[in-house]
XYZ file of C-alpha atoms in Angstrom:
558
model
C -40.571 -61.791 -81.007
C -37.103 -61.785 -79.458
C -37.901 -58.725 -77.300
C -41.068 -60.357 -76.008
C -39.135 -63.452 -75.047
C -36.467 -61.301 -73.235
C -39.157 -59.481 -71.265
C -40.821 -62.780 -70.286
C -37.446 -64.181 -69.112
C -36.673 -61.003 -67.056
C -40.070 -61.149 -65.424
C -39.687 -64.846 -64.639
C -36.165 -64.392 -63.160
C -37.169 -61.298 -61.044
C -34.743 -58.860 -62.653
C -37.388 -56.152 -63.036
C -38.561 -56.741 -59.478
C -35.011 -56.260 -58.131
C -34.599 -53.028 -60.095
C -37.868 -51.724 -58.723
C -36.927 -52.581 -55.161
C -33.538 -50.942 -55.647
C -35.049 -47.723 -56.961
C -37.603 -47.692 -54.127
C -34.819 -48.134 -51.547
C -32.760 -45.380 -53.098
C -35.806 -43.129 -53.053
C -36.450 -43.893 -49.376
C -32.781 -43.242 -48.550
C -32.883 -39.928 -50.388
C -35.983 -38.924 -48.485
C -34.335 -39.827 -45.180
C -31.235 -37.873 -46.178
C -33.379 -34.877 -47.063
C -35.149 -35.141 -43.715
C -31.812 -35.291 -41.876
C -30.459 -32.362 -43.878
C -33.578 -30.345 -43.098
C -33.247 -31.207 -39.426
C -29.579 -30.238 -39.335
C -30.374 -26.968 -41.100
C -33.189 -26.340 -38.672
C -30.953 -27.187 -35.726
C -28.280 -24.826 -37.008
C -30.821 -22.058 -37.599
C -32.341 -22.470 -34.139
C -28.989 -22.303 -32.384
C -28.054 -19.303 -34.504
C -31.290 -17.503 -33.611
C -31.008 -18.090 -29.869
C -29.146 -15.290 -28.037
C -27.574 -15.644 -24.618
C -29.585 -12.695 -23.302
C -32.920 -14.324 -24.207
C -35.199 -15.584 -21.459
C -36.024 -19.311 -21.211
C -39.600 -18.593 -22.285
C -38.301 -16.831 -25.422
C -35.946 -19.730 -26.177
C -38.750 -22.307 -25.877
C -41.084 -20.180 -28.002
C -38.418 -19.821 -30.713
C -37.882 -23.612 -30.782
C -41.642 -24.288 -30.709
C -42.202 -22.122 -33.793
C -39.457 -23.867 -35.788
C -39.567 -27.467 -34.572
C -42.704 -28.668 -36.510
C -40.641 -28.265 -39.684
C -38.489 -31.182 -38.488
C -40.697 -33.331 -36.229
C -44.405 -33.205 -35.435
C -45.129 -31.519 -32.092
C -47.905 -29.649 -30.378
C -46.186 -29.187 -26.988
C -42.746 -28.140 -25.738
C -41.606 -27.955 -22.110
C -38.578 -27.410 -19.897
C -38.193 -28.624 -16.322
C -34.957 -27.399 -14.672
C -33.267 -28.549 -11.494
C -33.271 -26.039 -8.631
C -31.497 -27.519 -5.658
C -33.168 -30.832 -4.872
C -36.298 -29.962 -6.850
C -37.313 -30.262 -10.493
C -39.390 -27.216 -11.451
C -41.429 -26.568 -14.581
C -39.706 -23.517 -16.015
C -41.198 -23.066 -19.495
C -44.021 -24.667 -21.491
C -45.925 -23.982 -24.707
C -48.845 -23.822 -25.109
C -49.987 -25.089 -21.687
C -48.138 -23.094 -19.021
C -50.461 -23.588 -16.064
C -47.867 -25.528 -14.078
C -45.020 -23.017 -14.494
C -43.034 -22.496 -11.317
C -44.476 -25.645 -9.702
C -42.261 -28.542 -8.628
C -42.581 -31.815 -10.525
C -43.939 -34.654 -8.346
C -41.352 -37.247 -7.409
C -43.452 -40.013 -9.017
C -43.378 -38.382 -12.470
C -41.551 -39.981 -15.402
C -39.705 -36.655 -15.704
C -37.842 -37.570 -12.518
C -36.945 -40.956 -13.997
C -35.425 -39.257 -17.022
C -33.584 -36.797 -14.761
C -32.203 -39.227 -12.186
C -31.339 -42.076 -14.580
C -30.024 -39.783 -17.312
C -31.954 -41.750 -19.906
C -33.971 -40.562 -22.859
C -37.533 -41.831 -22.701
C -39.956 -42.506 -25.527
C -43.552 -43.047 -24.432
C -46.835 -43.583 -26.176
C -49.082 -42.288 -23.464
C -52.439 -43.785 -22.440
C -51.793 -46.880 -24.544
C -53.492 -50.007 -23.180
C -54.670 -47.938 -20.206
C -51.248 -47.618 -18.626
C -50.651 -44.695 -16.258
C -47.621 -42.537 -16.665
C -47.292 -41.821 -12.959
C -46.593 -44.589 -10.484
C -48.952 -42.947 -8.009
C -52.727 -42.893 -8.315
C -53.031 -39.907 -5.960
C -50.816 -37.498 -7.916
C -51.363 -36.647 -11.569
C -48.234 -36.576 -13.662
C -47.717 -33.246 -15.485
C -47.391 -35.215 -18.727
C -50.928 -36.558 -18.301
C -52.299 -33.077 -17.579
C -50.999 -31.859 -20.930
C -53.256 -34.356 -22.789
C -50.475 -35.795 -24.997
C -50.571 -39.194 -26.740
C -46.881 -39.290 -27.642
C -43.894 -37.774 -25.826
C -40.119 -37.763 -26.113
C -38.342 -36.842 -22.851
C -34.602 -36.156 -22.977
C -32.199 -35.107 -20.162
C -30.452 -31.740 -20.522
C -26.751 -32.332 -19.868
C -23.897 -29.850 -19.580
C -20.364 -30.922 -18.706
C -21.614 -34.356 -17.615
C -24.144 -32.780 -15.293
C -27.930 -33.023 -15.754
C -29.549 -29.589 -15.341
C -33.113 -30.605 -16.283
C -35.291 -32.360 -18.850
C -36.654 -31.394 -22.269
C -40.166 -32.577 -23.273
C -41.532 -32.733 -26.828
C -45.136 -33.996 -27.195
C -47.810 -34.607 -29.799
C -51.543 -35.426 -29.729
C -51.146 -38.377 -32.173
C -50.197 -41.955 -31.342
C -46.721 -43.316 -32.107
C -45.428 -39.981 -33.428
C -41.809 -40.469 -32.400
C -39.413 -43.226 -33.326
C -35.703 -43.702 -32.865
C -34.899 -41.224 -35.667
C -37.019 -38.449 -34.150
C -35.712 -39.247 -30.672
C -32.108 -38.951 -31.882
C -32.846 -35.538 -33.389
C -34.649 -34.349 -30.249
C -31.650 -35.508 -28.191
C -29.316 -33.473 -30.408
C -31.603 -30.481 -30.016
C -31.682 -30.999 -26.234
C -27.886 -31.053 -26.093
C -27.720 -27.725 -27.919
C -30.498 -26.254 -25.776
C -28.679 -27.319 -22.616
C -25.593 -25.429 -23.782
C -27.722 -22.382 -24.642
C -29.480 -22.494 -21.260
C -26.193 -22.826 -19.395
C -24.644 -20.004 -21.429
C -27.686 -17.826 -20.690
C -27.355 -18.620 -16.981
C -23.635 -17.838 -16.990
C -24.299 -14.665 -18.970
C -26.836 -13.517 -16.369
C -24.391 -14.264 -13.567
C -21.613 -12.374 -15.335
C -23.995 -9.544 -16.188
C -25.191 -9.362 -12.590
C -21.615 -9.427 -11.319
C -20.678 -6.715 -13.810
C -23.609 -4.549 -12.740
C -22.761 -5.015 -9.067
C -19.113 -4.211 -9.747
C -20.002 -1.115 -11.769
C -22.493 0.010 -9.119
C -19.783 -0.382 -6.485
C -17.253 1.342 -8.741
C -19.562 4.300 -9.309
C -20.692 4.457 -5.663
C -17.196 5.276 -4.408
C -17.327 9.043 -3.708
C -13.707 9.623 -4.697
C -12.400 9.701 -8.286
C -11.024 6.345 -9.490
C -9.121 5.943 -12.775
C -7.957 2.843 -14.669
C -4.745 3.671 -16.547
C -2.788 1.377 -18.863
C 0.957 1.189 -19.445
C 0.782 3.852 -22.151
C -0.766 6.372 -19.713
C -4.213 6.050 -21.357
C -7.175 6.569 -19.031
C -9.353 3.579 -19.887
C -12.178 4.129 -17.414
C -13.216 6.294 -14.495
C -16.177 6.380 -12.121
C -17.527 9.760 -13.252
C -16.901 11.327 -9.847
C -15.041 14.237 -11.388
C -16.471 14.931 -14.833
C -14.959 18.416 -14.712
C -11.537 16.765 -14.952
C -12.342 13.898 -17.300
C -15.590 14.447 -19.230
C -16.956 11.542 -21.296
C -13.938 9.245 -21.439
C -16.105 6.238 -22.291
C -17.453 8.030 -25.384
C -14.045 8.868 -26.830
C -12.482 6.625 -29.453
C -8.976 7.754 -28.557
C -8.364 7.496 -24.831
C -6.799 10.607 -23.212
C -3.480 10.560 -21.411
C -3.540 10.742 -17.631
C -0.799 13.361 -17.437
C -2.779 15.581 -19.814
C -6.206 15.496 -18.183
C -5.078 15.194 -14.555
C -1.932 17.264 -14.352
C -2.256 19.498 -17.465
C 1.051 18.308 -18.925
C 2.180 17.415 -22.437
C 4.646 14.753 -21.303
C 4.638 12.096 -18.556
C 5.424 13.351 -15.053
C 8.943 13.113 -13.695
C 9.272 10.292 -11.152
C 5.833 9.031 -12.149
C 4.325 6.815 -9.448
C 2.839 4.545 -12.130
C 6.299 3.599 -13.320
C 7.193 2.584 -9.775
C 4.042 0.433 -9.591
C 4.897 -1.309 -12.885
C 8.485 -1.794 -11.756
C 7.777 -3.150 -8.250
C 4.266 -4.581 -8.650
C 3.307 -2.928 -5.341
C 0.982 -0.088 -4.395
C 2.284 3.467 -4.019
C 0.967 6.429 -1.990
C 1.567 10.085 -2.824
C 0.051 13.390 -1.740
C -0.327 15.643 -4.772
C -1.791 19.041 -5.611
C -3.894 19.841 -8.660
C -5.490 23.236 -9.397
C -5.679 24.222 -5.740
C -6.966 20.801 -4.632
C -4.909 18.387 -2.528
C -5.298 14.652 -3.110
C -4.138 11.540 -1.315
C -3.270 9.467 -4.393
C -3.182 5.672 -4.059
C -1.795 3.642 -6.980
C -2.679 -0.077 -7.127
C -1.390 -2.649 -9.683
C -3.750 -4.666 -11.910
C -2.097 -8.052 -12.425
C -2.917 -10.541 -15.192
C -2.847 -14.357 -15.010
C 0.845 -14.313 -15.870
C 1.716 -12.155 -12.870
C 2.438 -9.073 -15.006
C 1.098 -5.618 -14.169
C -0.933 -4.516 -17.200
C -2.683 -1.448 -15.743
C -2.838 0.746 -12.643
C -5.802 1.921 -10.582
C -5.480 5.489 -9.318
C -7.687 6.295 -6.324
C -7.586 10.036 -5.615
C -9.094 11.190 -2.315
C -9.726 14.903 -1.885
C -8.119 15.892 1.436
C -7.974 19.639 0.853
C -10.218 20.506 3.793
C -8.471 17.991 6.021
C -5.047 19.439 5.207
C -6.356 22.972 5.755
C -7.710 21.982 9.151
C -4.389 20.375 10.014
C -2.617 23.544 8.870
C -4.889 25.675 11.029
C -4.227 23.389 13.995
C -0.489 23.684 13.424
C -0.791 27.448 13.143
C -3.021 27.598 16.213
C -0.522 25.570 18.200
C 2.235 27.949 17.140
C 0.057 30.924 18.001
C -0.575 29.464 21.455
C 3.153 29.112 22.066
C 3.882 32.575 20.674
C 0.968 34.036 22.628
C 2.179 32.583 25.917
C 5.676 33.845 25.247
C 4.392 37.277 24.180
C 2.188 37.491 27.261
C 5.139 36.687 29.491
C 7.368 39.232 27.765
C 4.594 41.853 27.872
C 4.096 41.383 31.609
C 7.854 41.580 32.172
C 8.014 44.829 30.193
C 4.906 46.308 31.776
C 6.452 46.596 35.218
C 9.596 48.569 34.225
C 7.552 50.696 31.824
C 5.209 51.607 34.668
C 8.212 52.601 36.805
C 9.749 54.619 33.954
C 6.524 56.494 33.211
C 5.710 57.044 36.904
C 9.215 58.311 37.709
C 9.201 60.651 34.701
C 5.819 62.065 35.701
C 7.040 62.677 39.312
C 10.188 64.382 38.043
C 8.124 66.503 35.668
C 5.872 67.564 38.552
C 8.842 68.480 40.751
C 10.651 70.404 37.998
C 7.728 72.493 36.929
C 6.796 73.463 33.432
C 9.439 76.196 33.198
C 12.355 73.802 33.518
C 13.966 73.209 30.054
C 14.363 69.530 30.926
C 10.587 69.124 31.145
C 10.462 68.649 27.354
C 12.765 65.662 27.698
C 10.465 64.178 30.286
C 7.506 64.744 27.926
C 9.314 62.616 25.322
C 10.045 59.903 27.892
C 6.408 59.828 29.058
C 5.060 59.881 25.461
C 7.313 57.032 24.315
C 6.556 55.082 27.475
C 2.801 55.417 26.915
C 3.258 54.310 23.311
C 5.175 51.255 24.499
C 2.416 50.441 26.977
C -0.167 50.687 24.188
C 1.868 48.329 22.007
C 2.232 45.920 24.913
C -1.512 46.117 25.574
C -2.297 45.338 21.900
C 0.180 42.479 21.944
C -1.498 41.052 25.042
C -4.898 41.464 23.427
C -3.771 39.711 20.231
C -2.067 36.842 22.034
C -4.952 36.236 24.447
C -6.332 32.738 23.884
C -10.064 32.830 24.617
C -13.377 32.123 23.003
C -13.568 32.868 19.288
C -17.060 34.336 19.450
C -18.552 36.730 16.939
C -19.488 40.234 17.968
C -20.020 43.614 16.334
C -16.541 44.597 15.267
C -15.217 47.876 13.909
C -12.895 47.026 11.038
C -10.967 50.306 11.175
C -10.146 49.738 14.855
C -8.743 46.295 14.050
C -6.597 47.790 11.280
C -5.205 50.418 13.689
C -4.386 47.780 16.310
C -2.542 45.646 13.765
C -0.563 48.608 12.408
C 0.482 49.561 15.932
C 1.845 46.033 16.381
C 3.821 45.639 13.160
C 4.417 49.282 12.149
C 8.055 49.035 13.211
C 8.697 45.778 11.299
C 7.451 47.400 8.107
C 9.022 50.847 8.557
C 12.492 49.481 9.235
C 12.524 48.185 5.641
C 11.955 51.735 4.349
C 8.402 50.900 3.335
C 5.789 53.607 3.365
C 2.374 52.686 4.742
C -0.579 54.539 3.245
C -3.933 54.330 5.053
C -7.250 55.074 3.435
C -9.898 53.943 5.917
C -13.560 54.641 5.220
C -14.888 56.331 8.375
C -18.470 55.402 7.483
C -17.912 51.684 7.122
C -20.423 49.827 9.330
C -19.514 47.221 11.910
C -19.494 43.543 10.965
C -20.170 40.384 12.936
C -16.687 38.960 13.377
C -13.988 37.870 15.793
C -11.518 40.711 16.236
C -8.507 38.546 17.104
C -8.963 36.416 13.997
C -9.326 39.504 11.788
C -6.058 40.797 13.219
C -4.378 37.493 12.409
C -5.495 37.731 8.769
C -4.376 41.357 8.444
C -0.981 40.611 9.977
C -0.447 37.779 7.493
C -1.424 39.988 4.538
C 0.788 42.896 5.654
C 3.818 40.712 6.348
C 3.424 39.039 2.952
C 3.280 42.472 1.334
C 6.466 43.449 3.218
C 8.243 40.285 1.973
C 7.110 40.994 -1.620
C 8.877 44.380 -1.438
C 12.170 42.968 -0.186
C 13.764 42.744 -3.661
C 12.081 45.903 -4.992
C 14.274 48.836 -5.953
C 13.142 52.424 -5.524
C 10.010 53.540 -3.715
C 8.326 50.872 -1.625
C 4.717 51.302 -0.604
C 1.964 49.330 1.086
C -1.536 50.767 1.072
C -4.324 49.481 3.266
C -7.892 50.554 2.498
C -11.323 49.789 3.866
C -14.666 50.313 2.174
C -17.880 48.761 0.930
C -18.321 46.855 -2.321
C -21.279 45.135 -3.977
C -20.761 41.757 -5.637
C -23.407 39.277 -6.741
C -26.184 41.473 -5.317
C -24.603 41.398 -1.885
C -22.783 44.087 0.105
C -19.373 43.336 1.527
C -17.022 45.123 3.863
C -13.589 45.044 2.203
C -10.089 45.394 3.573
C -7.603 45.744 0.709
C -3.826 45.391 1.153
C -1.867 46.514 -1.912
C 1.875 46.532 -2.574
C 4.085 47.512 -5.511
C 6.373 44.516 -5.086
C 7.442 41.606 -7.282
C 3.940 40.241 -7.923
C 2.905 36.603 -8.366
C 3.405 34.409 -11.410
C 0.035 33.505 -13.049
C 0.849 29.773 -12.793
C 1.157 30.114 -9.013
C -1.981 32.159 -8.354
C -4.117 29.043 -7.874
C -1.551 27.545 -5.478
C -0.897 30.330 -2.988
C -3.791 29.329 -0.719
C -2.695 25.674 -0.579
C -1.381 24.611 2.826
C 2.412 24.482 3.006
C 2.864 26.100 -0.407
C 5.390 28.930 -0.272
C 7.736 30.707 -2.647
C 9.900 31.932 0.243
C 13.003 30.358 1.662
C 12.501 27.666 4.270
C 13.655 29.999 7.039
C 11.208 32.741 6.055
C 7.911 30.982 5.449
C 5.925 27.857 6.254
C 3.214 28.193 3.592
C 0.475 28.327 6.221
C -0.286 32.065 6.439
C -2.588 32.457 3.430
C -4.179 29.037 3.898
C -5.116 29.816 7.507
C -6.231 33.328 6.511
C -8.566 31.958 3.835
C -9.965 29.491 6.355
C -10.709 32.331 8.792
C -12.320 34.400 6.026
C -14.549 31.481 4.995
C -15.548 30.796 8.607
C -16.813 34.402 8.679
C -18.852 33.818 5.503
C -16.341 35.783 3.421
C -13.322 35.117 1.253
C -9.971 36.471 0.084
C -9.422 37.489 -3.539
C -6.118 38.312 -5.145
C -5.075 40.286 -8.202
C -1.433 40.301 -9.234
C 0.854 41.049 -12.142
C 4.520 40.052 -12.108
C 6.720 43.088 -11.470
C 3.777 45.393 -10.724
C 2.613 44.172 -7.323
C -0.381 42.451 -5.789
C -3.686 43.361 -4.178
C -5.338 41.102 -1.599
C -8.977 41.893 -0.823
C -10.436 40.484 2.394
C -14.241 40.399 1.974
C -16.646 40.134 4.919
C -20.457 40.107 4.691
C -22.024 43.175 6.267
C -24.681 40.968 7.885
C -23.341 37.658 9.186
C -26.200 35.155 9.015
C -24.474 32.515 11.146
C -23.657 34.502 14.214
C -22.264 32.922 17.372
C -19.110 31.040 18.123
C -16.991 29.579 15.354
């Protein structure tokens, strides 16, 4: 009875009604909280799934597939600003207007220019979305009944608008609009990041294309001498640096050293912060090396760019020009001396012949005159060869007898070699065919080889010998005429064999050599389609083989 009375009192005073309303409100709040939590989770998942290298169409598709879990939608669109236009950039599912500018009367422009989020129930009470009757608003063409339009803002700048639409009336309220605005803010950041990524990626590709297009080797080297990058222009020197976990040292791969170079140019760059130029040699190749500092935002040099330009051929040409200029001067002087000597030699020989004719063959002094005439004729022959060698004319190719060139050279320098007690041994193949060559240039090469052989014997004790041979050899299925000059002198150190043909490299004293002889000789050999090969062992002597093709395919002037 008491319980019934208590229930009647509670019902009359509204206590049960208040409890019910309270529980209903709590339930509604919990549902709203769940919805917000789901939306936040969805927002987080969407942003996590979107990559900066995705296209705008992929981004919109990803959002379109996930968004119905948070708010009802059957349409998603993006219109981005391009200059003074607003262009439909992405839309799902209706993409017929992609790439077309949005009419200036569209509500999308209102959202864009006024930076306001817009919530419209379209076609309600017969209202038109567009302010113009002649132009259909894109929103109308999509057939939507509800739409939420939000500006895309990045760093206080509007870059476009984001459209979410549904085919039901009054789909979106303030809660849905707030969520869509949050989503738009995140999408704007993603779109801007994607744009910046593309710009950076494009700049990186252009920089790398430029870096790799430079024909000369370029290296990026840090303070610890590690080669960080190179432009793959010399993979024989530095193969696959980018694939190596441990970066190689520059002094190891470039200069074949185990320790940093003395007076390293990189140290000067780090110390001064200025570029440095050096000309260096590496395995027979000559480089103009330019070192440039890489400076960070704090003004400190953190790495060095090494630009190595191969100037081997240029230096060889310069060396040949220097040698040619010297030969011109020597030739003019030799020609003058030869002409001065020719006149008295003619008088000496003529007078001796007249005296010999007057004396008769029975006179005992006739033998003396024979010696005078013989030596005089020999001197005239030497003078004639000297004039022929020093003559500056056209360097044209013609059929040339190699053995004759050897004999002319020996007649010129026989005395210089014999006075050092050096024996000359000739072994000339009489059957060697003629070659297409320039005789004067062949003589220049032979003189250089013979004088080098003489200098190699200077410190040799005991018997000194230079042998010069001619013959035919076959290499790589091709026949060559060969002139070999061999000595039993001091030989060449193996470390220097790949340097001896470099311009200005010499192991002689400054007064005895310029380092141009072998470089110029190799250049002449190569201009004839041939080459010079060397074999040497320290203490046992050297052999230089001058190879010429038996049939010169590029006849004519050099």
